[in-house]
Short mmCIF file of C-alpha atoms and ligand atoms in Angstrom, two decimals:
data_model
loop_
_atom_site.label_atom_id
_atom_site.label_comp_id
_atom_site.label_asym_id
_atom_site.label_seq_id
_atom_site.Cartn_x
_atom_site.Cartn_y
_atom_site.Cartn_z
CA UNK A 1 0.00 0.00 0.00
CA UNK A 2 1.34 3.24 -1.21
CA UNK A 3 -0.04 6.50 0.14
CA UNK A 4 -1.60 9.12 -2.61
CA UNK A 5 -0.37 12.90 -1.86
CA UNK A 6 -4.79 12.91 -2.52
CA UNK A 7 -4.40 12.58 1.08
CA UNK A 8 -2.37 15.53 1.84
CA UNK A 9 -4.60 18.38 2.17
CA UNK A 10 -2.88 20.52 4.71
CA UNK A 11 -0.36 21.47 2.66
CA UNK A 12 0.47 25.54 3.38
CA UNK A 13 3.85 26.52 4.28
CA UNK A 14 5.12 22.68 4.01
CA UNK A 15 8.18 21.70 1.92
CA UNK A 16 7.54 19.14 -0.31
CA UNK A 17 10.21 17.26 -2.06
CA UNK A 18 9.08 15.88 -5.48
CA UNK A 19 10.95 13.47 -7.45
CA UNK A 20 10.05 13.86 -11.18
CA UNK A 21 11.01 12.61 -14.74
CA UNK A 22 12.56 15.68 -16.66
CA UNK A 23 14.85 13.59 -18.83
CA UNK A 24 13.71 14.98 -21.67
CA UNK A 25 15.09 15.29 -25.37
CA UNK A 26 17.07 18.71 -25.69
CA UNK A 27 17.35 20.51 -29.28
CA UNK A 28 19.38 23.18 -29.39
CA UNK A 29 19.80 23.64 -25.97
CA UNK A 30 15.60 23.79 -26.39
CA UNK A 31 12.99 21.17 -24.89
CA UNK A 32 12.27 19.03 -27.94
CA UNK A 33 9.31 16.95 -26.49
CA UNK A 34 7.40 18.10 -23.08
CA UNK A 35 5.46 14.94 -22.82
CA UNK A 36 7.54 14.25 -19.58
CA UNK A 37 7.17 17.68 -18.43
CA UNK A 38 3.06 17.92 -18.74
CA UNK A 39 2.48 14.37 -17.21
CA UNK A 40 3.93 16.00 -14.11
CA UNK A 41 2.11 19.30 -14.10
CA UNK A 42 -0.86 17.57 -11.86
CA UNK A 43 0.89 16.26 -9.31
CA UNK A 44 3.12 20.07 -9.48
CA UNK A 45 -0.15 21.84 -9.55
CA UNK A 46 -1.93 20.35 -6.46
CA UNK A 47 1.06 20.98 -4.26
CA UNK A 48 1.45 24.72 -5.45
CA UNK A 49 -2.58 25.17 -5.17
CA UNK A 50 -2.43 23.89 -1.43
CA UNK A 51 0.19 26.65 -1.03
CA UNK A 52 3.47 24.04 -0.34
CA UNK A 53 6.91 25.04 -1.27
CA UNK A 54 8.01 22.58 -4.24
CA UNK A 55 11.24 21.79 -4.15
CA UNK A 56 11.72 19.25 -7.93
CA UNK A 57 14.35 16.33 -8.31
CA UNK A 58 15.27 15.44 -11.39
CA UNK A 59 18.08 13.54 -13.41
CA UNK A 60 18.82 13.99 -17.03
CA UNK A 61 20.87 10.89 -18.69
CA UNK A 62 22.55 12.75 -21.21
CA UNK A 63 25.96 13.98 -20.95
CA UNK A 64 24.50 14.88 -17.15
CA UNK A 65 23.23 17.83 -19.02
CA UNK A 66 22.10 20.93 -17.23
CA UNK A 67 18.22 21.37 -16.42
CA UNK A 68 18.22 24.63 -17.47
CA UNK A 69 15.62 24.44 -20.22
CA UNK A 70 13.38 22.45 -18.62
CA UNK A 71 13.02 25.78 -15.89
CA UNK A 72 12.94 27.82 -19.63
CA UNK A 73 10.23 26.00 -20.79
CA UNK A 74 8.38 25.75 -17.03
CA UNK A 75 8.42 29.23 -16.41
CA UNK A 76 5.76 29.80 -18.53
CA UNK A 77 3.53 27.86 -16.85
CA UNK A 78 4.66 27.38 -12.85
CA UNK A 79 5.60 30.03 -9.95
CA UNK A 80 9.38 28.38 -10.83
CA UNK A 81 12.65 29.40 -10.18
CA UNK A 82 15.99 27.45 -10.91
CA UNK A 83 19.23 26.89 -9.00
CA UNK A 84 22.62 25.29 -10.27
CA UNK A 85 22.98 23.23 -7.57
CA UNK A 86 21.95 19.43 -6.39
CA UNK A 87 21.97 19.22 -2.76
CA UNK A 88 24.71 21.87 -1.13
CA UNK A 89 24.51 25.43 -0.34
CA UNK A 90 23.17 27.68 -2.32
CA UNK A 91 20.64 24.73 -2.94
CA UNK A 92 19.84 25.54 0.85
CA UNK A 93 19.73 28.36 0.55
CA UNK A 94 17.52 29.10 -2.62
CA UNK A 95 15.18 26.40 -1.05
CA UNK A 96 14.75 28.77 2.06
CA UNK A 97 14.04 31.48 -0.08
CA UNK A 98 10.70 30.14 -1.11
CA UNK A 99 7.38 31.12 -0.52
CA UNK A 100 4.10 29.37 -0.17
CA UNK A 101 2.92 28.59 -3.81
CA UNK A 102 6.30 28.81 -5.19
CA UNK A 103 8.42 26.18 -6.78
CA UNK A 104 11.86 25.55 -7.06
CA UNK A 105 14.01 23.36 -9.62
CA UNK A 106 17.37 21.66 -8.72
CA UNK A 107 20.08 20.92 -11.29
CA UNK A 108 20.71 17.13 -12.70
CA UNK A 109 21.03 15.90 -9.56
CA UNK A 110 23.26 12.88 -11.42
CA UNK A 111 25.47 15.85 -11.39
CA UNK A 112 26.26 14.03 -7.62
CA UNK A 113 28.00 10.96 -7.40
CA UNK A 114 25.67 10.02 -4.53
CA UNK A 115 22.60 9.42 -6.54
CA UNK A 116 23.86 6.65 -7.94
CA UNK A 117 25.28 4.92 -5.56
CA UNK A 118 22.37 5.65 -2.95
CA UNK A 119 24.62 7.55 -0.49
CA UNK A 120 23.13 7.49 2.81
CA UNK A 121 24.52 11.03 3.56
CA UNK A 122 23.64 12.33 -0.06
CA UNK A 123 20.07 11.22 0.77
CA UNK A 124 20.19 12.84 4.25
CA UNK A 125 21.26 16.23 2.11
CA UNK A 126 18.84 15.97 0.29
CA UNK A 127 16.38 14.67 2.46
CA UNK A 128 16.81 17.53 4.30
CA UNK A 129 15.77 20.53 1.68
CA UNK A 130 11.88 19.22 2.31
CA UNK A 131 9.44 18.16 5.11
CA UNK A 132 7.42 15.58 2.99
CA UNK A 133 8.78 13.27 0.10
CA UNK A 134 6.70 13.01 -3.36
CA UNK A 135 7.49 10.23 -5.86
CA UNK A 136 5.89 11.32 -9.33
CA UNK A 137 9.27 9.95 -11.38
CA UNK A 138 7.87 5.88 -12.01
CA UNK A 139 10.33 5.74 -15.27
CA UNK A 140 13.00 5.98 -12.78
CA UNK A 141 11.68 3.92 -9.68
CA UNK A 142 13.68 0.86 -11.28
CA UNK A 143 16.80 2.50 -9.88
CA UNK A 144 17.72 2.06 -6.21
CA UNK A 145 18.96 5.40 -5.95
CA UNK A 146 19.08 7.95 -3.51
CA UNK A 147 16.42 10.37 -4.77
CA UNK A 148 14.36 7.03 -4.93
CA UNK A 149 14.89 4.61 -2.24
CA UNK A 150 16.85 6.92 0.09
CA UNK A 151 14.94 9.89 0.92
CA UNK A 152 12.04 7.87 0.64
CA UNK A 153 13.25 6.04 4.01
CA UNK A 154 14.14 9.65 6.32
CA UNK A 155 10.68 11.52 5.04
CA UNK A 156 6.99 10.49 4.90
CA UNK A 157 6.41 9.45 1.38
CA UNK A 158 3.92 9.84 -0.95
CA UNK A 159 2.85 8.90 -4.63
CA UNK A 160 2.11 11.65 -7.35
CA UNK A 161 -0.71 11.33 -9.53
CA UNK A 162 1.74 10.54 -12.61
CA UNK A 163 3.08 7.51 -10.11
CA UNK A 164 -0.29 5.92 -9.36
CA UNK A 165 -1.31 6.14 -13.03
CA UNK A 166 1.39 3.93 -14.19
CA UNK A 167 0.37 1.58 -11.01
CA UNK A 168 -2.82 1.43 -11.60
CA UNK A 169 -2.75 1.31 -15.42
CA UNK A 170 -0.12 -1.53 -15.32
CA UNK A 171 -1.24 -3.69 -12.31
CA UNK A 172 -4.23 -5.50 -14.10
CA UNK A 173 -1.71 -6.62 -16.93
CA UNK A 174 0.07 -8.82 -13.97
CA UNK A 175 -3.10 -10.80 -13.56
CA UNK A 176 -4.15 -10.87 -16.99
CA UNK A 177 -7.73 -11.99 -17.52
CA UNK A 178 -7.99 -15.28 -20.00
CA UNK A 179 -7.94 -15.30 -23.00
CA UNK A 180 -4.69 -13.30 -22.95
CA UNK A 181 -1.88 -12.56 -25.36
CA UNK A 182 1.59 -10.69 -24.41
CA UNK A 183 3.21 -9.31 -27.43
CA UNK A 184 7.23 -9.18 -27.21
CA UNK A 185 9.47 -7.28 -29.49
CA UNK A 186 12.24 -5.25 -29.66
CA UNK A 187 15.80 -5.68 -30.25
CA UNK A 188 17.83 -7.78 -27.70
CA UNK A 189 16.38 -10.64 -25.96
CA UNK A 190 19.00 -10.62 -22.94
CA UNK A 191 16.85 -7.45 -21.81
CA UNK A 192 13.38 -8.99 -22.21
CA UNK A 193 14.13 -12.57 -20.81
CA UNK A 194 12.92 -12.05 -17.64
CA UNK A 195 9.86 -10.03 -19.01
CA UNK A 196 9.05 -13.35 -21.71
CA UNK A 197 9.65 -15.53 -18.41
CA UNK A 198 7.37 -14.26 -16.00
CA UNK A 199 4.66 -13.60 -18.98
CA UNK A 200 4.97 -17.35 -19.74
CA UNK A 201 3.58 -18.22 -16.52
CA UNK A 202 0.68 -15.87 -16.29
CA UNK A 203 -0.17 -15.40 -20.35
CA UNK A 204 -2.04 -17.73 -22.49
CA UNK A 205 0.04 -17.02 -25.85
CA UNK A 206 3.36 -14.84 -25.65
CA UNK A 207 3.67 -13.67 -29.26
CA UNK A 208 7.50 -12.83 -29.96
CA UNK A 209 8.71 -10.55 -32.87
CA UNK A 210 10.88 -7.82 -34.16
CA UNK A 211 14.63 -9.12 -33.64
CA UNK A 212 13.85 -11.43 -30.79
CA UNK A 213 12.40 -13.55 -32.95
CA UNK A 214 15.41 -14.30 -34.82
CA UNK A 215 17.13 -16.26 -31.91
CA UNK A 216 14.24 -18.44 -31.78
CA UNK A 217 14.86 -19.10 -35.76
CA UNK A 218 17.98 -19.48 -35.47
CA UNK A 219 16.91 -21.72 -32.24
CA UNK A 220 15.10 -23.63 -35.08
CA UNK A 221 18.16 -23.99 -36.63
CA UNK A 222 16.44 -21.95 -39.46
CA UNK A 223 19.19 -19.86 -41.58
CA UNK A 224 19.24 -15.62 -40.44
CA UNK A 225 21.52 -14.56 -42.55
CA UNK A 226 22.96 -11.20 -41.62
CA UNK A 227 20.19 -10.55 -38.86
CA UNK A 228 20.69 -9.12 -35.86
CA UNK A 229 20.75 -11.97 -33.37
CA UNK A 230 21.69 -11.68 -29.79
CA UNK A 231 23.31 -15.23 -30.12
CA UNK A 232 22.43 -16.19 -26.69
CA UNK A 233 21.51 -19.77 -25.90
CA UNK A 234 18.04 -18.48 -23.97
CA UNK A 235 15.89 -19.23 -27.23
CA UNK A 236 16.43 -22.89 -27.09
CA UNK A 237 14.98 -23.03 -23.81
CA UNK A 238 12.26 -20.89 -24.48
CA UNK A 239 10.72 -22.67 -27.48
CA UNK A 240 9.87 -25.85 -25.62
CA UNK A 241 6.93 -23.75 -24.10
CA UNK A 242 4.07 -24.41 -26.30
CA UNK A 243 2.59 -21.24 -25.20
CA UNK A 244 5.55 -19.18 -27.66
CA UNK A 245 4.17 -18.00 -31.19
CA UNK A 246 6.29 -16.94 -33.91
CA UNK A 247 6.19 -14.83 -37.31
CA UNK A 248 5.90 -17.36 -40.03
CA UNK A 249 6.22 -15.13 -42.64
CA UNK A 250 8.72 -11.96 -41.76
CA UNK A 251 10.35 -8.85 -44.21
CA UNK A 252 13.72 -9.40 -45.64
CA UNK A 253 15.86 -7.17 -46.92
CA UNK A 254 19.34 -6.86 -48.92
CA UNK A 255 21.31 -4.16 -50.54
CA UNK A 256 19.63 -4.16 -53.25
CA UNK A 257 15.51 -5.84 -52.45
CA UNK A 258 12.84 -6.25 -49.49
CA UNK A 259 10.50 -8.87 -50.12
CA UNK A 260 8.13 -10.92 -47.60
CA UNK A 261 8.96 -14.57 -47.36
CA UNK A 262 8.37 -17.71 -44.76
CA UNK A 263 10.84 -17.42 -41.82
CA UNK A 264 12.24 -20.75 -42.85
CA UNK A 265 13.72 -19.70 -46.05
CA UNK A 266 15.82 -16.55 -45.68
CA UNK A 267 18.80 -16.40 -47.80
CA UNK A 268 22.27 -16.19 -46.73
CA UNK A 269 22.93 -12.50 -47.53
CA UNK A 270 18.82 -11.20 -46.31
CA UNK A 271 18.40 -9.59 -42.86
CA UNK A 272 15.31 -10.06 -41.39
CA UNK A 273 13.85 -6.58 -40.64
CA UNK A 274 10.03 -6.49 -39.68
CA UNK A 275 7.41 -9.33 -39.46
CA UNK A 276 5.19 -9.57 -42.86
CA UNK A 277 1.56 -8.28 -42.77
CA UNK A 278 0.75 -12.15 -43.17
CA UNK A 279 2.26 -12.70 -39.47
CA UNK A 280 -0.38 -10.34 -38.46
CA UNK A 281 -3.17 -11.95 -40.25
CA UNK A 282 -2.34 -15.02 -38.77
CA UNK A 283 -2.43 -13.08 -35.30
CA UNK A 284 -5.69 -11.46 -35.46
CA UNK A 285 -8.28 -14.45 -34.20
CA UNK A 286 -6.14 -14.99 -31.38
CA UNK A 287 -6.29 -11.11 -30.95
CA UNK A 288 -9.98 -10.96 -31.67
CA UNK A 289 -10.36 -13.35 -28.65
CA UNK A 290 -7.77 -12.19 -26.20
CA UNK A 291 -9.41 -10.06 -23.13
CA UNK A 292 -6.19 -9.05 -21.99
CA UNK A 293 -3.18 -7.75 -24.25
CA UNK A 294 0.01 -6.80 -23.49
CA UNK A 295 2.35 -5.49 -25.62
CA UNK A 296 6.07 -4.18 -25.13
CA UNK A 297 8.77 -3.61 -28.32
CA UNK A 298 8.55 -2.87 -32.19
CA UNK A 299 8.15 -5.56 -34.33
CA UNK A 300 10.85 -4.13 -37.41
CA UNK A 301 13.72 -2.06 -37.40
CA UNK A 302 11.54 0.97 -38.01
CA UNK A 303 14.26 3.63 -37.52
CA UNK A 304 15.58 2.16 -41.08
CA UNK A 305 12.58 2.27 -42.87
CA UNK A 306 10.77 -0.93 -41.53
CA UNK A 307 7.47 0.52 -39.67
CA UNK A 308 4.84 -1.74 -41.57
CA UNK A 309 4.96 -4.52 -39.18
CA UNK A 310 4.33 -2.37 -36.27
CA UNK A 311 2.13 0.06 -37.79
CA UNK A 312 -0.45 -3.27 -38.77
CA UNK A 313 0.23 -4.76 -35.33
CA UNK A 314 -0.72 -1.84 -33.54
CA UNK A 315 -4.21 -0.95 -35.57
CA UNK A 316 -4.72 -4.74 -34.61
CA UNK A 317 -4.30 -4.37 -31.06
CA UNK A 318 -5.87 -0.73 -30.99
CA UNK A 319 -9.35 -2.36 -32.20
CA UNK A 320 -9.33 -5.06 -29.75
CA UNK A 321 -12.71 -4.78 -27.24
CA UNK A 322 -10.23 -5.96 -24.24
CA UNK A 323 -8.01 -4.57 -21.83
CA UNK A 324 -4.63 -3.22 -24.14
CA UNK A 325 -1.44 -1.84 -22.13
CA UNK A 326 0.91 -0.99 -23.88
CA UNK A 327 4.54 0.45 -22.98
CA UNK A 328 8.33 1.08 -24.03
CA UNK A 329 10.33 3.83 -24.96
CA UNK A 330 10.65 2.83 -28.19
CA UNK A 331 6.91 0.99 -28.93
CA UNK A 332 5.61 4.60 -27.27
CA UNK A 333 7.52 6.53 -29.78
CA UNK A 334 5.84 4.48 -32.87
CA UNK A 335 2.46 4.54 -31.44
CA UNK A 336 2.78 8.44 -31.38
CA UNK A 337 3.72 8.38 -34.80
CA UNK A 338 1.09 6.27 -35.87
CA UNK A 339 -1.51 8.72 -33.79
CA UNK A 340 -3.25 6.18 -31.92
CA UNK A 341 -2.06 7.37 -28.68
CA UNK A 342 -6.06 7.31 -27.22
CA UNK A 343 -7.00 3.94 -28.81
CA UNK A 344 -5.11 1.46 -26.24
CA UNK A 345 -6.93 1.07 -22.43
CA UNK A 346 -3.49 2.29 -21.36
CA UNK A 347 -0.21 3.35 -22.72
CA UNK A 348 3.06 3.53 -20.38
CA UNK A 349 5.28 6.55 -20.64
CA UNK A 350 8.11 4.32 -18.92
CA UNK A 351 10.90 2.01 -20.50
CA UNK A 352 12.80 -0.06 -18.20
CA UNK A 353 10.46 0.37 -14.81
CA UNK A 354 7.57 -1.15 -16.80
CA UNK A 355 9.76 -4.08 -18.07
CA UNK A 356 10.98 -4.98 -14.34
CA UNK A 357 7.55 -4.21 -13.18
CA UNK A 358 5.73 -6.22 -15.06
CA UNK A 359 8.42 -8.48 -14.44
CA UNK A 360 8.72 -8.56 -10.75
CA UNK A 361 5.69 -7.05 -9.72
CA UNK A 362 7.07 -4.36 -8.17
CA UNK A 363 10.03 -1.78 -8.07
CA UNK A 364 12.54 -0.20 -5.75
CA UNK A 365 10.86 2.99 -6.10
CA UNK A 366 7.36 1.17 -5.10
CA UNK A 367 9.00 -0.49 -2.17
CA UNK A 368 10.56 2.75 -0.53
CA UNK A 369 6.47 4.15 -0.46
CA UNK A 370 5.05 1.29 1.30
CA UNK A 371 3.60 1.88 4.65
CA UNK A 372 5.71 -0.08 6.94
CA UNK A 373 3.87 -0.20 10.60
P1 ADP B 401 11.15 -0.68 -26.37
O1 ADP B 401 12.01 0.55 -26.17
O2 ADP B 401 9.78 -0.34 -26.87
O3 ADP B 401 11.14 -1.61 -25.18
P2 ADP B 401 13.35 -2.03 -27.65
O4 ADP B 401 14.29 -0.96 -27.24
O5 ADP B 401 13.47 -3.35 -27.02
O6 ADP B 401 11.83 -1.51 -27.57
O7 ADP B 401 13.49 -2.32 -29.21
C1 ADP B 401 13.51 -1.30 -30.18
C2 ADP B 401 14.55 -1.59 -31.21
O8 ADP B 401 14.34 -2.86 -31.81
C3 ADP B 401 14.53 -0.59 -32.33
O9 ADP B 401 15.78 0.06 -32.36
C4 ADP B 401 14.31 -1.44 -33.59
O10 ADP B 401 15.07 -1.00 -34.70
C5 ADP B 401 14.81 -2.77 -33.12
N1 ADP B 401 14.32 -3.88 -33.96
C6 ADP B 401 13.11 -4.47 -33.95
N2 ADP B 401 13.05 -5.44 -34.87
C7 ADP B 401 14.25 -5.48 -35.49
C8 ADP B 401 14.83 -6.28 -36.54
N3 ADP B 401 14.13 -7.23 -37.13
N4 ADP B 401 16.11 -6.02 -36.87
C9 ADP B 401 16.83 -5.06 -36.26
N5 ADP B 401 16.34 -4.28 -35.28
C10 ADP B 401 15.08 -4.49 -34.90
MG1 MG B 402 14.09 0.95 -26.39
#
């Protein structure tokens, strides 16, 4: 049981420490995609109309860039002010400064070694800036770090509204209801075994495409010419579980050609690059019946081209009359494209927390909230 800051209403004059998701694409030096940014505005809102003092947490993975634009881009919208500093003085010191109804930003706090390695007196630092802790960052709550676990275990913790939605929108594909299907793609298996495995116990079919299905091929001892495998020995294993579908027909593709053929007969020099449309055909009664569907990775190598497998796939799934979740950095990013955002039951903004979630059940960053009495 995790608490819901719903049940904070006394709120004026309080600091409130909110861990967020900011890592957002930069252009320029320019926010290039505020998805990330809006999902947190409820949680941001609520605390700021209750008159708290926000204090935000955030990382950003690239090149620990500064946070700077994401105050740019904030300021339009939030009572926000910005300080280039994680956890030390003038951090302090700008937090102080605040008012009730005002928010504040902090730089990359990966900026500080101590995130990482879940410091205990990096988290007491930090712990110390606010009076309540807010966790509204779920894409990160895979990481036992310090603004996850750490603070969490000095401050009383809460969930954000962007937290609970992931929760709630991913929970009822852990008990999926029967008929059910899981979808698998992507590109490596070694970072979706433990996804396929758990799914295999709780799923009816486990559908596996995009490159992932070439180890099984080659598992087959089917020729994959120059695809990308991830030459692990998992696949072997794996395809003694009845349960495991495969593309029979997939999208090849040379120098020179791209032609649809049956998985068993790629040539020497072909790389398989997307399942065929006939894959999908096949797919649909089992889709038609399936009350629960979960699916997680493209099914082609769509930056190169090779979207058709994924774009058919997902106006499959998106037409389905049960329960479709749907989640990944990259499957997100083609379902935008393909503008059918609003046509799944739910779609997850988060990459690697929803793989280990749906994995495990749970996540560091879910752990850290629980009530413990
Ligand atoms: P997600 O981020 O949704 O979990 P992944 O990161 O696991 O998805 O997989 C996305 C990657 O898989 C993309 O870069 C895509 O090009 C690659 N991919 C899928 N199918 C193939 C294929 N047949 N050959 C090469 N790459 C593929
Ligand atoms: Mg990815």
């Amino acid at each position: 049981m995790v608490r819901s800051i719903n049940e904070l209403t006394d709120l004026k004059g309080m600091r409130v420490l909110v861990r967020v998701d900011f890592n957002v694409p930069l252009t320029d030096g320019r926010v290039s995609d505020a998805i990330r940014l809006d999902a947190a505005l409820p949680t941001i809102s609520y605390l700021l109309a209750r008159n708290a003092r926000v204090i935000l947490v955030s990382h950003m993975s690239k090149s620990l860039a500064s946070l700077e634009p994401v105050y740019i881009y904030l300021r339009h919208t939030l009572p926000i002010s910005f300080v280039a500093d994680v956890a030390g003085v003038p951090a302090h010191q700008a937090a102080s400064g605040l008012k009730d109804g005002q928010a504040l930003l902090l730089e990359n706090i990966r900026r500080n070694p101590g995130e990482e390695a879940n410091d205990p007196q990096f988290a007491k630092e930090l712990a110390s800036l606010g009076d309540i802790y807010v966790n509204d960052a779920f894409p990160v709550s895979h990481r036992a770090h310090a603004s996850i676990v750490g603070v969490p275990a000095l401050l009383p913790s809460y969930a954000g509204f962007q937290f609970l939605k992931e929760v709630e929108g991913l929970t009822p594909a852990l008990t999926p209801q029967s008929p059910s299907l899981a979808i698998v793609g992507g590109a490596k298996l070694v970072t979706k075994l433990a996804l396929i495995q758990s799914l295999l116990l709780k799923y009816d079919q486990v559908f596996v495409g995009g490159a992932l299905a070439n180890d099984f091929y080659a598992a087959k001892g089917y020729q994959v010419g120059k695809s990308l495998v991830s030459g692990s020995d998992e696949a072997k294993g794996l395809l003694l579980n009845s349960k495991i579908l495969l593309p029979e027909t997939v999208t090849v593709s040379n120098a020179v050609h791209r032609e649809d053929k049956p998985a068993n007969e790629v040539g020497k020099e072909e790389m398989i690059s997307d399942i065929a449309p006939a894959s999908i055909d096949a797919l649909a009664p089992v889709v038609a019946k399936a009350r629960t569907i979960l699916w997680n990775g493209p099914m082609g190598n769509f930056e190169n081209g090779f979207t058709e497998g994924t774009g058919v796939l997902a106006k499959l799934v998106s037409g389905s009359a049960g329960n479709t979740i749907v989640g990944g950095g990259d499957t997100l990013a083609s379902i935008q494209n393909l503008g059918l955002m609003e046509k799944f039951s739910f779609v997850s903004t988060a990459g690697g927390a929803m793989l280990d979630f749906l994995a495990n059940g749970t996540l560091p960053g879910i752990g850290a909230l629980e009530i413990k009495d």
